């Protein structure tokens, strides 16, 4: 699929609502894209060479100070940098681009998730998204004994999640490479990353909600749809068996590109160095404009066969006309295939949700995203709306297919997901590429 790639620094329309606004809450101008948001006074800067005293001195002379090195690719360092001379982000990025010192300079875009309960009295436990008709068809797969595998891993790049929730604890990852001892035993730079890592707070505590459950509800909801375990009295995910790992980068104030890059690279490293069968990351978030640094992180993951499943957005707009990130990234040029699956939300009638973004070429598939009941802290359940809720249905489908086809490449899994979708000419007259998710034939 050809997705539009736009390189303007601050002119792109963005995905502001990766999840959660109910149709009744959409204002008359809700389909108007807002200006991209970024971290004030910061840039992502990739040097043309490695980090050395001369390069840092040159940056300092231009009013920029390195805060941290995010990664180094082909000898070129990617820096998170602070502007020190009071100049604005746009002007400073342009100055650096013109200096000849850097490969690129761009804003550190910020991302948000805005899932809200659609019904506070969620007592019936109806998981329509798992059934046939206009759901994912997972129920039919289960009846045939297809319930997933603990040997298939997915990364949840999101908020953290309540890993000891009754419906999640059976599928929560426990890192065998780095036991709790205050040391970085696996040498990845993260001490005691037993359940994953919290890049928002730079610690190993991936769940920060406590027993009141005031935080990490969104990530917990996503996890339950991907892999809530069976027969625990609550909900069940597309997979009864799967292993999920947290790459938390969304905190109290959302997240930013620098931390999202670190999360993506964390999963790439786990697969590359430890051979974990990580087949996909779930990305139910959005915001900001095009980021070359983010694109290249997704490409690095794609090259080791990790799919990037992303929410199309909740502004009701056409992503073919106005690019929305991260769902509009296309890794074909960098990885040889498109590793991104962009997901729209559909309702119980099989129609495109009124809030969902769409696109004939830029949005791949529709999945259940209205009145989706799943796990939330603390040991509870709630119903949410949004493309954030549709996305984990697809990630769950990826993991289910991978469990049944262990030798399939990421490109083959992606083709199978889109190829098995229920064809549809349009959803409310608005099109997506592959129709509605259907895992019943796996």
CSV table of C-alpha atoms in Angstrom, one decimal:
chain,number,residue,atom,x,y,z
A,1,UNK,CA,0.0,0.0,0.0
A,2,UNK,CA,1.2,3.5,-0.8
A,3,UNK,CA,0.9,5.8,2.2
A,4,UNK,CA,1.6,9.6,1.8
A,5,UNK,CA,4.9,10.6,3.4
A,6,UNK,CA,5.0,14.3,4.2
A,7,UNK,CA,8.1,15.9,5.6
A,8,UNK,CA,7.0,19.4,6.8
A,9,UNK,CA,8.0,20.2,10.3
A,10,UNK,CA,4.8,21.6,11.7
A,11,UNK,CA,2.3,21.6,8.9
A,12,UNK,CA,0.9,18.1,9.2
A,13,UNK,CA,-2.5,17.3,10.5
A,14,UNK,CA,-2.4,14.7,13.2
A,15,UNK,CA,-4.0,11.9,15.1
A,16,UNK,CA,-5.1,13.5,18.3
A,17,UNK,CA,-7.6,10.9,19.5
A,18,UNK,CA,-6.1,7.5,19.1
A,19,UNK,CA,-8.9,6.2,21.2
A,20,UNK,CA,-11.9,6.8,23.1
A,21,UNK,CA,-14.3,9.6,22.3
A,22,UNK,CA,-17.9,8.3,22.1
A,23,UNK,CA,-20.0,9.6,19.1
A,24,UNK,CA,-22.2,11.6,21.5
A,25,UNK,CA,-19.2,13.5,22.7
A,26,UNK,CA,-17.9,14.6,19.3
A,27,UNK,CA,-18.4,18.3,18.8
A,28,UNK,CA,-19.5,19.8,15.5
A,29,UNK,CA,-15.9,20.6,14.6
A,30,UNK,CA,-14.4,17.4,15.9
A,31,UNK,CA,-13.4,16.3,12.4
A,32,UNK,CA,-11.1,19.4,12.0
A,33,UNK,CA,-7.5,18.4,12.6
A,34,UNK,CA,-5.7,20.4,15.2
A,35,UNK,CA,-2.2,21.6,15.1
A,36,UNK,CA,0.5,19.0,16.0
A,37,UNK,CA,1.8,19.2,19.5
A,38,UNK,CA,5.5,18.8,20.6
A,39,UNK,CA,7.7,19.1,23.6
A,40,UNK,CA,8.6,22.7,24.0
A,41,UNK,CA,12.3,23.5,23.8
A,42,UNK,CA,13.3,20.0,22.6
A,43,UNK,CA,14.4,18.5,19.3
A,44,UNK,CA,15.3,15.1,18.0
A,45,UNK,CA,18.6,15.5,16.1
A,46,UNK,CA,20.5,12.9,14.2
A,47,UNK,CA,24.1,13.8,13.6
A,48,UNK,CA,26.0,12.9,10.5
A,49,UNK,CA,28.5,11.0,12.5
A,50,UNK,CA,29.0,9.7,16.0
A,51,UNK,CA,28.9,11.7,19.2
A,52,UNK,CA,32.3,13.3,19.9
A,53,UNK,CA,33.5,16.5,21.6
A,54,UNK,CA,33.7,18.4,18.3
A,55,UNK,CA,30.2,17.5,17.4
A,56,UNK,CA,28.8,18.5,20.8
A,57,UNK,CA,30.8,21.7,20.7
A,58,UNK,CA,29.3,22.5,17.3
A,59,UNK,CA,25.8,21.8,18.6
A,60,UNK,CA,26.4,24.0,21.7
A,61,UNK,CA,27.6,26.9,19.4
A,62,UNK,CA,24.2,26.6,17.6
A,63,UNK,CA,22.3,26.8,20.9
A,64,UNK,CA,21.5,23.1,21.4
A,65,UNK,CA,22.6,20.8,24.2
A,66,UNK,CA,22.4,17.0,24.0
A,67,UNK,CA,20.2,15.5,26.7
A,68,UNK,CA,20.6,11.8,25.8
A,69,UNK,CA,21.6,9.5,23.0
A,70,UNK,CA,18.6,7.5,22.0
A,71,UNK,CA,20.4,5.2,19.6
A,72,UNK,CA,23.2,5.0,17.0
A,73,UNK,CA,22.5,3.7,13.5
A,74,UNK,CA,25.3,3.2,11.0
A,75,UNK,CA,27.6,5.3,13.2
A,76,UNK,CA,25.1,8.2,13.3
A,77,UNK,CA,23.9,9.2,16.7
A,78,UNK,CA,20.2,10.1,17.3
A,79,UNK,CA,20.1,12.7,20.1
A,80,UNK,CA,17.3,14.1,22.3
A,81,UNK,CA,18.4,17.7,22.5
A,82,UNK,CA,17.4,20.8,24.5
A,83,UNK,CA,17.4,24.3,22.9
A,84,UNK,CA,19.5,26.6,25.1
A,85,UNK,CA,19.3,30.0,23.4
A,86,UNK,CA,15.5,30.5,23.7
A,87,UNK,CA,14.8,30.1,20.0
A,88,UNK,CA,11.6,28.3,18.9
A,89,UNK,CA,11.5,24.7,17.9
A,90,UNK,CA,10.6,25.4,14.2
A,91,UNK,CA,13.3,28.0,13.7
A,92,UNK,CA,16.0,26.0,15.5
A,93,UNK,CA,15.2,22.9,13.5
A,94,UNK,CA,15.5,24.9,10.3
A,95,UNK,CA,18.8,26.4,11.5
A,96,UNK,CA,20.3,22.9,12.3
A,97,UNK,CA,19.1,21.6,8.9
A,98,UNK,CA,20.9,24.4,7.2
A,99,UNK,CA,24.1,24.0,9.2
A,100,UNK,CA,25.2,20.8,7.5
A,101,UNK,CA,26.0,19.2,10.9
A,102,UNK,CA,23.0,17.1,11.1
A,103,UNK,CA,21.2,14.5,9.0
A,104,UNK,CA,17.9,15.8,10.2
A,105,UNK,CA,16.4,17.8,13.1
A,106,UNK,CA,12.7,17.6,14.0
A,107,UNK,CA,10.3,18.3,16.9
A,108,UNK,CA,9.9,15.8,19.7
A,109,UNK,CA,6.2,15.2,18.9
A,110,UNK,CA,3.8,14.4,21.8
A,111,UNK,CA,1.2,11.6,21.8
A,112,UNK,CA,-2.0,11.1,23.7
A,113,UNK,CA,-4.6,8.5,24.4
A,114,UNK,CA,-8.2,9.7,25.3
A,115,UNK,CA,-10.3,6.6,26.0
A,116,UNK,CA,-13.4,7.3,28.0
A,117,UNK,CA,-16.0,4.8,29.3
A,118,UNK,CA,-19.0,4.6,27.1
A,119,UNK,CA,-21.2,3.0,29.8
A,120,UNK,CA,-20.4,3.1,33.5
A,121,UNK,CA,-22.8,0.2,34.1
A,122,UNK,CA,-20.9,-2.6,32.3
A,123,UNK,CA,-22.5,-5.7,33.9
A,124,UNK,CA,-23.5,-7.9,31.0
A,125,UNK,CA,-20.0,-8.8,29.9
A,126,UNK,CA,-21.0,-8.8,26.2
A,127,UNK,CA,-17.9,-9.3,24.1
A,128,UNK,CA,-19.5,-8.7,20.7
A,129,UNK,CA,-16.1,-8.0,19.2
A,130,UNK,CA,-15.1,-11.6,19.7
A,131,UNK,CA,-18.2,-13.1,17.9
A,132,UNK,CA,-19.1,-13.6,14.3
A,133,UNK,CA,-21.3,-11.3,12.2
A,134,UNK,CA,-19.5,-8.0,12.5
A,135,UNK,CA,-17.1,-9.0,15.3
A,136,UNK,CA,-13.6,-10.5,14.8
A,137,UNK,CA,-14.8,-14.1,14.5
A,138,UNK,CA,-12.5,-15.2,17.3
A,139,UNK,CA,-15.2,-17.3,18.9
A,140,UNK,CA,-15.3,-19.5,15.8
A,141,UNK,CA,-11.5,-20.0,16.0
A,142,UNK,CA,-11.7,-20.9,19.7
A,143,UNK,CA,-14.4,-23.5,18.9
A,144,UNK,CA,-11.9,-25.1,16.5
A,145,UNK,CA,-9.3,-25.2,19.3
A,146,UNK,CA,-7.3,-22.2,18.0
A,147,UNK,CA,-6.6,-20.2,21.2
A,148,UNK,CA,-3.1,-18.9,20.7
A,149,UNK,CA,0.3,-19.8,22.2
A,150,UNK,CA,2.4,-18.6,25.1
A,151,UNK,CA,5.4,-18.8,22.7
A,152,UNK,CA,4.0,-15.9,20.7
A,153,UNK,CA,4.9,-12.4,22.1
A,154,UNK,CA,3.4,-9.0,21.5
A,155,UNK,CA,4.7,-5.6,22.8
A,156,UNK,CA,2.2,-3.2,24.2
A,157,UNK,CA,3.5,0.3,23.4
A,158,UNK,CA,1.1,2.4,25.4
A,159,UNK,CA,0.5,3.1,29.1
A,160,UNK,CA,1.5,0.3,31.4
A,161,UNK,CA,-0.9,-2.4,32.4
A,162,UNK,CA,-2.0,-4.2,35.5
A,163,UNK,CA,0.0,-7.3,35.0
A,164,UNK,CA,-1.6,-9.1,38.1
A,165,UNK,CA,-5.2,-8.5,36.9
A,166,UNK,CA,-7.0,-11.9,37.1
A,167,UNK,CA,-7.5,-11.9,33.4
A,168,UNK,CA,-4.0,-10.8,32.5
A,169,UNK,CA,-1.6,-12.4,35.0
A,170,UNK,CA,-1.5,-15.7,33.1
A,171,UNK,CA,-0.2,-14.1,30.0
A,172,UNK,CA,2.1,-11.4,31.5
A,173,UNK,CA,5.8,-11.7,30.7
A,174,UNK,CA,8.4,-12.3,33.4
A,175,UNK,CA,11.9,-11.6,32.0
A,176,UNK,CA,14.1,-14.7,32.3
A,177,UNK,CA,17.2,-12.7,31.2
A,178,UNK,CA,17.2,-10.1,34.0
A,179,UNK,CA,16.2,-11.4,37.5
A,180,UNK,CA,15.5,-8.9,40.3
A,181,UNK,CA,19.0,-8.2,41.8
A,182,UNK,CA,19.7,-4.5,41.1
A,183,UNK,CA,21.9,-5.4,38.1
A,184,UNK,CA,21.4,-5.1,34.3
A,185,UNK,CA,22.1,-8.8,33.7
A,186,UNK,CA,21.1,-8.8,30.0
A,187,UNK,CA,23.0,-5.7,29.2
A,188,UNK,CA,20.2,-3.8,27.5
A,189,UNK,CA,20.6,-0.7,29.7
A,190,UNK,CA,17.5,-1.4,31.8
A,191,UNK,CA,18.0,-2.7,35.3
A,192,UNK,CA,15.5,-5.4,36.4
A,193,UNK,CA,13.1,-4.9,33.5
A,194,UNK,CA,11.1,-7.9,34.7
A,195,UNK,CA,7.8,-7.0,33.0
A,196,UNK,CA,9.1,-4.6,30.5
A,197,UNK,CA,10.1,-0.9,31.0
A,198,UNK,CA,8.5,2.4,31.8
A,199,UNK,CA,10.1,4.8,29.4
A,200,UNK,CA,7.9,7.7,30.6
A,201,UNK,CA,9.3,7.5,34.1
A,202,UNK,CA,12.6,5.7,33.3
A,203,UNK,CA,12.0,2.8,35.8
A,204,UNK,CA,10.9,-0.8,35.8
A,205,UNK,CA,7.5,-0.2,37.4
A,206,UNK,CA,5.2,-0.7,34.4
A,207,UNK,CA,2.0,-0.4,36.4
A,208,UNK,CA,1.5,2.8,38.4
A,209,UNK,CA,-2.2,2.6,39.2
A,210,UNK,CA,-2.1,1.1,42.6
A,211,UNK,CA,-5.1,-0.6,44.1
A,212,UNK,CA,-7.3,2.4,43.2
A,213,UNK,CA,-6.6,1.9,39.5
A,214,UNK,CA,-6.3,5.6,38.7
A,215,UNK,CA,-3.5,5.1,36.1
A,216,UNK,CA,-2.7,2.7,33.2
A,217,UNK,CA,-6.4,1.8,32.5
A,218,UNK,CA,-5.9,2.3,28.8
A,219,UNK,CA,-3.0,-0.1,28.5
A,220,UNK,CA,-4.8,-2.6,30.7
A,221,UNK,CA,-7.9,-2.5,28.5
A,222,UNK,CA,-5.7,-3.0,25.4
A,223,UNK,CA,-4.0,-6.0,27.0
A,224,UNK,CA,-7.3,-7.7,27.9
A,225,UNK,CA,-8.5,-7.5,24.2
A,226,UNK,CA,-5.3,-9.0,22.9
A,227,UNK,CA,-5.0,-11.8,25.5
A,228,UNK,CA,-7.4,-11.9,28.4
A,229,UNK,CA,-7.2,-15.5,29.7
A,230,UNK,CA,-10.2,-17.8,29.6
A,231,UNK,CA,-12.3,-19.1,32.4
A,232,UNK,CA,-11.4,-16.4,35.0
A,233,UNK,CA,-14.9,-15.0,35.4
A,234,UNK,CA,-14.3,-11.7,33.5
A,235,UNK,CA,-13.4,-11.1,29.8
A,236,UNK,CA,-11.4,-13.0,27.3
A,237,UNK,CA,-9.1,-11.8,24.6
A,238,UNK,CA,-8.6,-12.8,21.0
A,239,UNK,CA,-5.9,-15.2,22.3
A,240,UNK,CA,-6.4,-17.2,25.5
A,241,UNK,CA,-2.7,-17.9,25.4
A,242,UNK,CA,-0.1,-15.3,24.4
A,243,UNK,CA,2.7,-13.4,26.2
A,244,UNK,CA,2.6,-9.6,26.3
A,245,UNK,CA,5.5,-7.3,27.3
A,246,UNK,CA,5.0,-3.7,28.3
A,247,UNK,CA,6.8,-0.8,26.6
A,248,UNK,CA,5.2,1.9,28.6
A,249,UNK,CA,5.8,5.4,27.3
A,250,UNK,CA,2.5,7.1,27.9
A,251,UNK,CA,2.3,8.7,31.4
A,252,UNK,CA,0.1,11.2,33.1
A,253,UNK,CA,0.8,13.8,30.4
A,254,UNK,CA,0.9,11.5,27.4
A,255,UNK,CA,4.1,10.6,25.7
A,256,UNK,CA,6.7,11.8,23.2
A,257,UNK,CA,8.6,10.6,20.2
A,258,UNK,CA,11.9,10.1,22.0
A,259,UNK,CA,10.3,7.7,24.5
A,260,UNK,CA,8.3,5.9,21.8
A,261,UNK,CA,11.4,5.3,19.8
A,262,UNK,CA,13.1,3.8,22.9
A,263,UNK,CA,10.1,1.5,23.3
A,264,UNK,CA,10.1,0.3,19.7
A,265,UNK,CA,13.9,-0.3,19.9
A,266,UNK,CA,13.4,-2.2,23.2
A,267,UNK,CA,11.3,-4.9,21.5
A,268,UNK,CA,13.7,-5.0,18.5
A,269,UNK,CA,16.6,-5.7,20.9
A,270,UNK,CA,14.7,-8.4,22.8
A,271,UNK,CA,14.0,-10.2,19.5
A,272,UNK,CA,17.4,-9.7,18.1
A,273,UNK,CA,19.6,-10.6,21.1
A,274,UNK,CA,17.3,-13.1,22.9
A,275,UNK,CA,15.3,-14.6,20.1
A,276,UNK,CA,11.9,-13.9,21.6
A,277,UNK,CA,9.2,-14.5,19.1
A,278,UNK,CA,7.8,-11.0,19.1
A,279,UNK,CA,5.4,-10.8,16.2
A,280,UNK,CA,3.9,-7.3,16.7
A,281,UNK,CA,3.6,-4.2,18.8
A,282,UNK,CA,0.2,-2.7,19.5
A,283,UNK,CA,0.1,1.1,19.1
A,284,UNK,CA,-3.2,2.6,20.2
A,285,UNK,CA,-2.0,6.2,20.3
A,286,UNK,CA,-1.2,9.1,18.0
A,287,UNK,CA,-0.3,12.7,17.6
A,288,UNK,CA,2.3,14.9,16.1
A,289,UNK,CA,3.6,15.0,12.6
A,290,UNK,CA,5.9,12.9,10.5
A,291,UNK,CA,9.1,11.9,12.3
A,292,UNK,CA,12.1,10.5,10.4
A,293,UNK,CA,13.5,9.1,13.6
A,294,UNK,CA,10.2,7.3,14.5
A,295,UNK,CA,9.9,6.0,10.9
A,296,UNK,CA,13.4,4.5,11.1
A,297,UNK,CA,12.7,2.9,14.5
A,298,UNK,CA,9.7,1.2,13.0
A,299,UNK,CA,11.8,0.1,10.0
A,300,UNK,CA,14.4,-1.4,12.4
A,301,UNK,CA,11.7,-3.5,14.0
A,302,UNK,CA,10.2,-4.4,10.6
A,303,UNK,CA,13.6,-5.8,9.5
A,304,UNK,CA,13.4,-8.4,12.3
A,305,UNK,CA,9.8,-9.3,11.4
A,306,UNK,CA,7.9,-7.2,14.0
A,307,UNK,CA,4.6,-5.7,12.7
A,308,UNK,CA,3.5,-2.3,13.9
A,309,UNK,CA,-0.3,-2.3,14.4
A,310,UNK,CA,-1.6,1.3,14.8
A,311,UNK,CA,-4.9,3.1,15.5
A,312,UNK,CA,-6.1,5.1,12.5
A,313,UNK,CA,-7.5,7.9,14.8
A,314,UNK,CA,-10.8,9.3,16.0
A,315,UNK,CA,-11.2,12.6,14.2
A,316,UNK,CA,-13.5,11.2,11.5
A,317,UNK,CA,-11.2,12.4,8.7
A,318,UNK,CA,-9.7,10.8,5.6
A,319,UNK,CA,-6.1,9.7,6.2
A,320,UNK,CA,-5.5,9.6,2.5
A,321,UNK,CA,-6.1,13.3,2.4
A,322,UNK,CA,-4.5,14.3,5.7
A,323,UNK,CA,-1.7,12.0,7.0
A,324,UNK,CA,-2.2,10.7,10.5
A,325,UNK,CA,0.8,9.3,12.4
A,326,UNK,CA,1.9,6.7,13.4
A,327,UNK,CA,-0.7,4.8,11.3
A,328,UNK,CA,0.3,6.5,8.0
A,329,UNK,CA,3.9,5.3,8.1
A,330,UNK,CA,4.8,2.9,5.3
A,331,UNK,CA,8.0,0.9,5.8
A,332,UNK,CA,8.1,-0.6,2.2
A,333,UNK,CA,11.0,1.6,1.1
A,334,UNK,CA,13.1,0.9,4.2
A,335,UNK,CA,12.3,-2.7,5.0
A,336,UNK,CA,11.1,-4.1,1.7
A,337,UNK,CA,7.5,-4.6,2.9
A,338,UNK,CA,4.9,-2.5,4.7
A,339,UNK,CA,5.0,-3.6,8.4
A,340,UNK,CA,2.3,-1.1,9.5
A,341,UNK,CA,-1.4,-2.2,9.8
A,342,UNK,CA,-3.6,0.8,10.2
A,343,UNK,CA,-6.9,0.1,12.0
A,344,UNK,CA,-10.3,1.8,11.8
A,345,UNK,CA,-13.1,1.2,14.2
A,346,UNK,CA,-16.5,-0.4,13.3
A,347,UNK,CA,-19.7,-0.7,15.4
A,348,UNK,CA,-22.0,-3.6,16.2
A,349,UNK,CA,-23.8,-3.2,12.9
A,350,UNK,CA,-20.6,-3.5,10.9
A,351,UNK,CA,-20.5,0.2,10.0
A,352,UNK,CA,-17.6,2.5,10.3
A,353,UNK,CA,-17.8,4.2,13.7
A,354,UNK,CA,-18.8,7.9,13.4
A,355,UNK,CA,-15.6,9.0,15.0
A,356,UNK,CA,-13.2,6.7,13.1
A,357,UNK,CA,-10.7,7.9,10.6
A,358,UNK,CA,-10.5,6.0,7.3
A,359,UNK,CA,-8.7,5.9,4.0
A,360,UNK,CA,-8.9,3.8,0.9
A,361,UNK,CA,-5.1,3.4,0.7
A,362,UNK,CA,-3.9,4.5,4.1
A,363,UNK,CA,-6.2,2.5,6.4
A,364,UNK,CA,-5.9,-1.2,6.1
A,365,UNK,CA,-8.8,-2.8,8.0
A,366,UNK,CA,-11.8,-2.2,10.3
A,367,UNK,CA,-12.2,-4.0,13.6
A,368,UNK,CA,-14.6,-3.7,16.6
A,369,UNK,CA,-14.1,-0.4,18.3
A,370,UNK,CA,-17.5,0.6,19.8
A,371,UNK,CA,-18.7,-0.5,23.3
A,372,UNK,CA,-15.7,-2.8,23.8
A,373,UNK,CA,-15.6,-4.3,27.3
A,374,UNK,CA,-12.2,-5.3,28.6
A,375,UNK,CA,-10.0,-5.3,31.7
A,376,UNK,CA,-9.1,-2.2,33.7
A,377,UNK,CA,-7.5,-1.6,37.0
A,378,UNK,CA,-7.9,-2.5,39.7
A,379,UNK,CA,-9.3,-6.0,38.9
A,380,UNK,CA,-12.3,-4.4,37.1
A,381,UNK,CA,-13.8,-4.2,33.7
A,382,UNK,CA,-15.1,-1.3,31.6
A,383,UNK,CA,-16.5,-0.5,28.1
A,384,UNK,CA,-14.5,1.9,25.9
A,385,UNK,CA,-14.9,3.3,22.4
A,386,UNK,CA,-12.2,4.2,19.9
A,387,UNK,CA,-9.7,3.0,17.3
A,388,UNK,CA,-7.6,2.3,20.3
A,389,UNK,CA,-10.0,-0.5,21.1
A,390,UNK,CA,-10.1,-1.8,17.5
A,391,UNK,CA,-6.3,-2.0,17.2
A,392,UNK,CA,-5.8,-4.7,19.8
A,393,UNK,CA,-8.4,-6.9,18.1
A,394,UNK,CA,-6.1,-6.9,15.1
A,395,UNK,CA,-2.9,-7.3,17.1
A,396,UNK,CA,-4.6,-10.3,18.7
A,397,UNK,CA,-5.4,-11.6,15.3
A,398,UNK,CA,-1.7,-11.3,14.3
A,399,UNK,CA,-0.7,-13.3,17.4
A,400,UNK,CA,-3.3,-15.9,16.8
A,401,UNK,CA,-2.2,-16.4,13.2
A,402,UNK,CA,1.4,-16.6,14.2
A,403,UNK,CA,0.6,-19.3,16.8
A,404,UNK,CA,-0.9,-21.4,14.0
A,405,UNK,CA,1.8,-20.6,11.4
A,406,UNK,CA,5.1,-20.4,13.3
A,407,UNK,CA,7.2,-20.1,10.2
A,408,UNK,CA,5.3,-17.2,8.7
A,409,UNK,CA,7.2,-14.0,8.1
A,410,UNK,CA,5.7,-10.6,9.2
A,411,UNK,CA,4.9,-9.8,5.6
A,412,UNK,CA,3.0,-13.1,5.3
A,413,UNK,CA,1.1,-12.6,8.5
A,414,UNK,CA,0.1,-9.1,7.4
A,415,UNK,CA,-1.1,-10.4,4.1
A,416,UNK,CA,-3.1,-13.2,5.9
A,417,UNK,CA,-4.8,-10.7,8.2
A,418,UNK,CA,-5.9,-8.5,5.3
A,419,UNK,CA,-6.6,-11.4,3.0
A,420,UNK,CA,-8.9,-13.1,5.5
A,421,UNK,CA,-10.9,-9.9,6.2
A,422,UNK,CA,-14.6,-9.8,5.3
A,423,UNK,CA,-14.7,-7.9,2.0
A,424,UNK,CA,-16.7,-4.7,2.0
A,425,UNK,CA,-17.0,-2.1,-0.7
A,426,UNK,CA,-17.4,0.7,1.8
A,427,UNK,CA,-18.1,1.4,5.5
A,428,UNK,CA,-20.8,4.2,5.6
A,429,UNK,CA,-19.5,5.1,2.1
A,430,UNK,CA,-16.0,5.6,3.5
A,431,UNK,CA,-13.5,3.0,2.5
A,432,UNK,CA,-10.6,1.1,4.0
A,433,UNK,CA,-8.3,-1.2,2.2
A,434,UNK,CA,-9.1,-4.7,3.6
A,435,UNK,CA,-12.6,-4.8,4.9
A,436,UNK,CA,-13.5,-6.0,8.4
A,437,UNK,CA,-11.3,-8.2,10.6
A,438,UNK,CA,-12.2,-11.9,10.5
A,439,UNK,CA,-10.0,-14.5,12.2
A,440,UNK,CA,-12.6,-17.3,12.1
A,441,UNK,CA,-10.8,-19.0,9.1
A,442,UNK,CA,-7.3,-19.1,10.6
